[in-house]
Coordinates of C-alpha atoms in Angstrom, one line a residue:
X296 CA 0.0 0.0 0.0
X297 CA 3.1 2.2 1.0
X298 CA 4.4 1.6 -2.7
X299 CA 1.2 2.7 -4.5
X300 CA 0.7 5.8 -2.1
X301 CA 4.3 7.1 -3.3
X302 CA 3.6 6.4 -6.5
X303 CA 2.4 9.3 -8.9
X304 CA -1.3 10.1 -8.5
X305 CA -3.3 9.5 -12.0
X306 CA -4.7 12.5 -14.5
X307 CA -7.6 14.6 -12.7
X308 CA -10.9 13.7 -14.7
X309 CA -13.3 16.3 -14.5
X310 CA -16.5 15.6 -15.8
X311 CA -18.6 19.3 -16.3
X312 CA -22.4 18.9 -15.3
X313 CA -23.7 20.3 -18.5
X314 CA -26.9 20.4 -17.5
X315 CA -26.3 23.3 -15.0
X316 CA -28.1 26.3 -15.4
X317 CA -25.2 28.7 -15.0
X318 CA -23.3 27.2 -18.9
X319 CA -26.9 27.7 -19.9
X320 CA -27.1 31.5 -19.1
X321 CA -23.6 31.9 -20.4
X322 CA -24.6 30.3 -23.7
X323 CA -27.5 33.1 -23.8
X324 CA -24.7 35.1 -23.1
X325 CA -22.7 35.0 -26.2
X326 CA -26.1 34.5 -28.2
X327 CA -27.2 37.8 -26.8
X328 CA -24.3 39.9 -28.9
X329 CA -26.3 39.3 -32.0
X330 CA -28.6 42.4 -31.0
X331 CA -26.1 44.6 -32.2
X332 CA -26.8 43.5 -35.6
X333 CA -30.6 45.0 -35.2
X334 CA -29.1 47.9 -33.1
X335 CA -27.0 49.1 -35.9
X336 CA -29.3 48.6 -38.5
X337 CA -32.0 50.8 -36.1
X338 CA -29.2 53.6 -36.0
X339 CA -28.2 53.4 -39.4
X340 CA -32.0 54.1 -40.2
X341 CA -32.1 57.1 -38.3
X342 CA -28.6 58.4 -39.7
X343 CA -29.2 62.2 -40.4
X344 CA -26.0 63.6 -42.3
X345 CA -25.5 65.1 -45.2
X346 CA -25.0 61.8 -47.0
X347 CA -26.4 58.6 -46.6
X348 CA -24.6 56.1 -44.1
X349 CA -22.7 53.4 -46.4
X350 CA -21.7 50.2 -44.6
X351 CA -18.7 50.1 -46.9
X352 CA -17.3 53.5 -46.4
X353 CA -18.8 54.8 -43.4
X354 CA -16.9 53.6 -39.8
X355 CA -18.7 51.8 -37.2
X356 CA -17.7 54.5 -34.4
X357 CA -19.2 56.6 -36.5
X358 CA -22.9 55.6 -35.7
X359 CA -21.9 56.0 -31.7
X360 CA -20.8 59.8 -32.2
X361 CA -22.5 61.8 -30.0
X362 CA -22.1 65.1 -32.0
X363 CA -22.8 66.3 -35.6
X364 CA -20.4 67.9 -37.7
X365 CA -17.4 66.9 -39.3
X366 CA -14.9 64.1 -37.6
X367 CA -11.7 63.5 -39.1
X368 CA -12.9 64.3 -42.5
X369 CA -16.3 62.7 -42.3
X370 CA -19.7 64.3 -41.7
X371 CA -20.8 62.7 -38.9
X372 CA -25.1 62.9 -37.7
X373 CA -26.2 60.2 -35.6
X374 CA -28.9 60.7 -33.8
X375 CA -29.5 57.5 -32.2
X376 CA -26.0 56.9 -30.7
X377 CA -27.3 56.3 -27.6
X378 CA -28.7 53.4 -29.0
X379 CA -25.7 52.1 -31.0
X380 CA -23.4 53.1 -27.8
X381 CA -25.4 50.8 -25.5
X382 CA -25.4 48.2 -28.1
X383 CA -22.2 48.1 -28.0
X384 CA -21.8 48.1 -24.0
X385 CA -24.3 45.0 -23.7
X386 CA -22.3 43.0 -26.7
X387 CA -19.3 43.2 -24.3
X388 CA -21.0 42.6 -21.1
X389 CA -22.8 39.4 -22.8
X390 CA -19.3 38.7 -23.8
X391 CA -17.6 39.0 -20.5
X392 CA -20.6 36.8 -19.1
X393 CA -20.4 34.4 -21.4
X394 CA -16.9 33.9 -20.0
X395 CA -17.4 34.0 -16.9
X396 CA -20.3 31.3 -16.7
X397 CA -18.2 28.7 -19.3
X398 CA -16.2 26.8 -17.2
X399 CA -12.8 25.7 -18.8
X400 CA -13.7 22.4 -18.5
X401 CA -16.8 22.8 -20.2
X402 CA -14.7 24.7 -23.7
X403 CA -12.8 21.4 -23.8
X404 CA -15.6 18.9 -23.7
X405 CA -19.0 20.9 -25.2
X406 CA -19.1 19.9 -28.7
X407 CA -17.8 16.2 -27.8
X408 CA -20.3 14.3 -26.9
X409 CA -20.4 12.4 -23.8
X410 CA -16.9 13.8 -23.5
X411 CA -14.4 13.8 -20.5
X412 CA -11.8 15.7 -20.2
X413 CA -7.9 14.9 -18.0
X414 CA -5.8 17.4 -16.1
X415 CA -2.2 16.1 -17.0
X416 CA 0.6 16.8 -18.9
X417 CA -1.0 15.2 -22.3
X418 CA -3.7 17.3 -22.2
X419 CA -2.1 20.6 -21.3
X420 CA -2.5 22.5 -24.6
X421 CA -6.2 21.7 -24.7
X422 CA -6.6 23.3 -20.5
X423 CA -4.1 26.1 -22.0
X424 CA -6.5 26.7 -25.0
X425 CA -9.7 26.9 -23.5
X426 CA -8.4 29.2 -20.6
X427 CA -6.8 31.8 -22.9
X428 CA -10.0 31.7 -25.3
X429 CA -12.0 32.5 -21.6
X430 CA -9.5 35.5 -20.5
X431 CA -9.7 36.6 -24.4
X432 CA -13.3 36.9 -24.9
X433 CA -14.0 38.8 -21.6
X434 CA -10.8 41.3 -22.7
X435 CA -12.7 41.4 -26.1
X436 CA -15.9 42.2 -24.0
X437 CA -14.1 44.5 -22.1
X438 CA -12.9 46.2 -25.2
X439 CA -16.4 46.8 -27.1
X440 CA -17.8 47.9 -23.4
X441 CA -15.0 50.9 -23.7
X442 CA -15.8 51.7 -27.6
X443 CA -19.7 52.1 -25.9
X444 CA -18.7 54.2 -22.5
X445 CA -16.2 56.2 -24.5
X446 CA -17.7 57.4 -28.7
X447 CA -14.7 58.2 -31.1
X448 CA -15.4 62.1 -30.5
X449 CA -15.2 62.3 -27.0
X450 CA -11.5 63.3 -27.3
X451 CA -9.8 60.2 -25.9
X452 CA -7.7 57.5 -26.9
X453 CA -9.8 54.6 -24.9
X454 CA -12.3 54.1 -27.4
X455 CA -8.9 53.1 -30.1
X456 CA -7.9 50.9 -27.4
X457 CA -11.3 49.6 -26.5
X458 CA -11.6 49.1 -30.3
X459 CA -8.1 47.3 -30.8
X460 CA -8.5 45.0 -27.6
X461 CA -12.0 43.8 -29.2
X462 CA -10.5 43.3 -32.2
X463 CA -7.5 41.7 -31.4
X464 CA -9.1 39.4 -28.7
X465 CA -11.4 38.5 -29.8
X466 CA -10.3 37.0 -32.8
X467 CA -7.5 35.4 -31.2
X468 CA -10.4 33.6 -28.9
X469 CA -12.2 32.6 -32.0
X470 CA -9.1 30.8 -33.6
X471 CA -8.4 28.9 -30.9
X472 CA -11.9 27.6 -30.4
X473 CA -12.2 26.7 -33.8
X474 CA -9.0 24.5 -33.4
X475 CA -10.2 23.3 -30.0
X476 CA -13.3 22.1 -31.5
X477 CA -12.1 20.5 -34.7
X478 CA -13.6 17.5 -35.8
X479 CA -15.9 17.5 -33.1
X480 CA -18.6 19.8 -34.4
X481 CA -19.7 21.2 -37.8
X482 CA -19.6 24.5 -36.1
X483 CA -15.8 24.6 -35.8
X484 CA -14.4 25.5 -38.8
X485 CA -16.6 28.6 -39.3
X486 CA -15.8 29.7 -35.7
X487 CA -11.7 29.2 -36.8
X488 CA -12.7 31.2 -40.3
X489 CA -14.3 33.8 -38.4
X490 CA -11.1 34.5 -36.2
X491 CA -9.0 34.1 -38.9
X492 CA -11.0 36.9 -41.7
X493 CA -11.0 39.2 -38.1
X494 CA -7.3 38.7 -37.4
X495 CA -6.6 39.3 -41.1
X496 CA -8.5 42.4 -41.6
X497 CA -6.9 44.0 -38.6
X498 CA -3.8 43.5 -39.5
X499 CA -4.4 45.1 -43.2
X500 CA -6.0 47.7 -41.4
X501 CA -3.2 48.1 -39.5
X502 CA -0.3 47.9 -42.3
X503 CA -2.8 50.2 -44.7
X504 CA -3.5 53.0 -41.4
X505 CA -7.5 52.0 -42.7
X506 CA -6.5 54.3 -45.9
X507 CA -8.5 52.3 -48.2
X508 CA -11.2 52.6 -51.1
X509 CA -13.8 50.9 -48.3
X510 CA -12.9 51.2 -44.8
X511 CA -16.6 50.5 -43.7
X512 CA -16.0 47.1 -45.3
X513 CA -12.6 46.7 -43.9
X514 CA -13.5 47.8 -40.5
X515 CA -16.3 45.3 -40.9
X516 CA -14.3 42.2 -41.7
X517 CA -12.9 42.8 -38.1
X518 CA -16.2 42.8 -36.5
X519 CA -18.8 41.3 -37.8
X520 CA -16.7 37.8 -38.0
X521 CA -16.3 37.9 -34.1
X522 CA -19.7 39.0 -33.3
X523 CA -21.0 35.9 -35.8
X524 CA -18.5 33.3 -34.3
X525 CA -18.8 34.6 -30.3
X526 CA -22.8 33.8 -31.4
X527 CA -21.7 30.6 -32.9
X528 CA -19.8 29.2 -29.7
X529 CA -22.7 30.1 -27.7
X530 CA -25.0 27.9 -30.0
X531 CA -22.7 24.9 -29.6
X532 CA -23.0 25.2 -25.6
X533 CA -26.8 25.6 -25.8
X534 CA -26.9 22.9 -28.3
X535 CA -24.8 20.6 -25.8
X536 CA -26.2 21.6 -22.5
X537 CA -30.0 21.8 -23.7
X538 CA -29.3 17.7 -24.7
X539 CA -28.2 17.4 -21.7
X540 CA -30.9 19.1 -20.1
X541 CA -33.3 16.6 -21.9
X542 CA -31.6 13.3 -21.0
X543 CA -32.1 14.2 -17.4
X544 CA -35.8 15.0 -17.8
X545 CA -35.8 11.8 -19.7
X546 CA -34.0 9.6 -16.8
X547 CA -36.0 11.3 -14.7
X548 CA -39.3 10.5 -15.9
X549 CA -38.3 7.0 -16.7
X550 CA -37.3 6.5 -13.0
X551 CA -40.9 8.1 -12.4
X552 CA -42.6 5.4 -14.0

């Protein structure tokens, strides 16, 4: 007994109770960010300057201004920026959530099936994977709560760096979800192309300084892609967890009878 009690103990196996109601809410969590999609199309109705608002030329900050005149060059009238402002603040806090409420255990197992998941040297990278995509997304959230609190013509540099951070992150997060996930749902090699087309554009908007024919597209290649993935993820851990949630109430009921 002495000799096996020295020994080295075995890999931790942790097994995540998917059915919980707290992955649930943090699936709703990342779903939640698509409202922003609604909320800039509501803003980009109401858009009063002296030329239409163009998705392909016109920024995304641009719709949170809170003044009217010209910014950098650009006649800027939004008069519903408080609506695209708070958009932006509840996409990050649904992110940062969302983060919060997925347990790392849960990222390396929820679009396995019946998966378990080991604490040990062989499994490191996955643990290191899923942890980094968790502290990413809430930075990312983080980020996009800034770009709301702070609107490109308040004078300060924290909505760039809210903007970069949410950017940055967040496509960072994607990528390695998509390669966590590989071969283990459908789902994962949009999530990966999503980071990838964000990580891409930002760093041609970076090496152009966003001096391009379409900037609004640009600018939306970052974006968009995180706010479709971040919604994507969230679907796979409602997908998992709502199974889940029905084998119980199908043991259950079975045991009933």
């Amino acid at each position: 007994m002495t000799a096996a009690a020295d020994s080295p103990s075995r890999d931790i196996i942790y097994i995540p109770a998917l059915p919980s109601t707290r992955f649930y809410a943090g699936a709703l969590a990342l779903l939640s960010v698509l409202q922003y999609f609604v909320a800039e199309a509501a803003v980009i109705g109401a858009w009063a300057g002296q030329q239409p608002y163009s998705r392909r030329t016109g920024y995304i900050s641009d719709l949170g201004a809170v003044g009217c005149g010209v910014f950098d060059g650009r006649d800027v009238c939004s008069p519903a920026h408080v609506l695209m402002n708070a958009s932006f603040v509840v996409q990050g806090i649904g992110m940062m959530v969302g983060a919060l409420l997925l347990g790392t255990a849960l990222l390396c197992t929820a679009a396995r099936p019946g998966a378990r998941v080991t604490l040990g040297p062989s499994s490191r990278m996955v643990w290191i994977a899923a942890i980094s995509a968790r502290a990413l997304t809430a930075a990312a959230g983080a980020g996009t709560v800034l770009v709301g609190l702070v609107p490109e013509d308040a004078g300060s540099v924290w909505h760039a760096v809210g903007a970069i951070l949410y950017f940055a992150a967040g496509g960072l997060a994607l990528v390695l979800l998509g390669w966590l996930w590989l071969r283990q749902t459908p789902l994962s090699w949009p999530i990966l192309a999503c980071g990838l087309v964000s990580l891409g554009a930002l760093i041609a908007g970076g090496v152009t300084g966003m001096d391009v024919p379409e900037p609004g597209t640009l600018e939306r290649l970052m974006g968009y892609p995180i706010t479709i993935g971040t919604a994507a993820v969230g679907l796979v851990v409602a997908q998992r967890v709502g199974e889940q949630r029905a084998a119980v109430r199908r043991a259950r009921l079975a045991l009933a009878h």
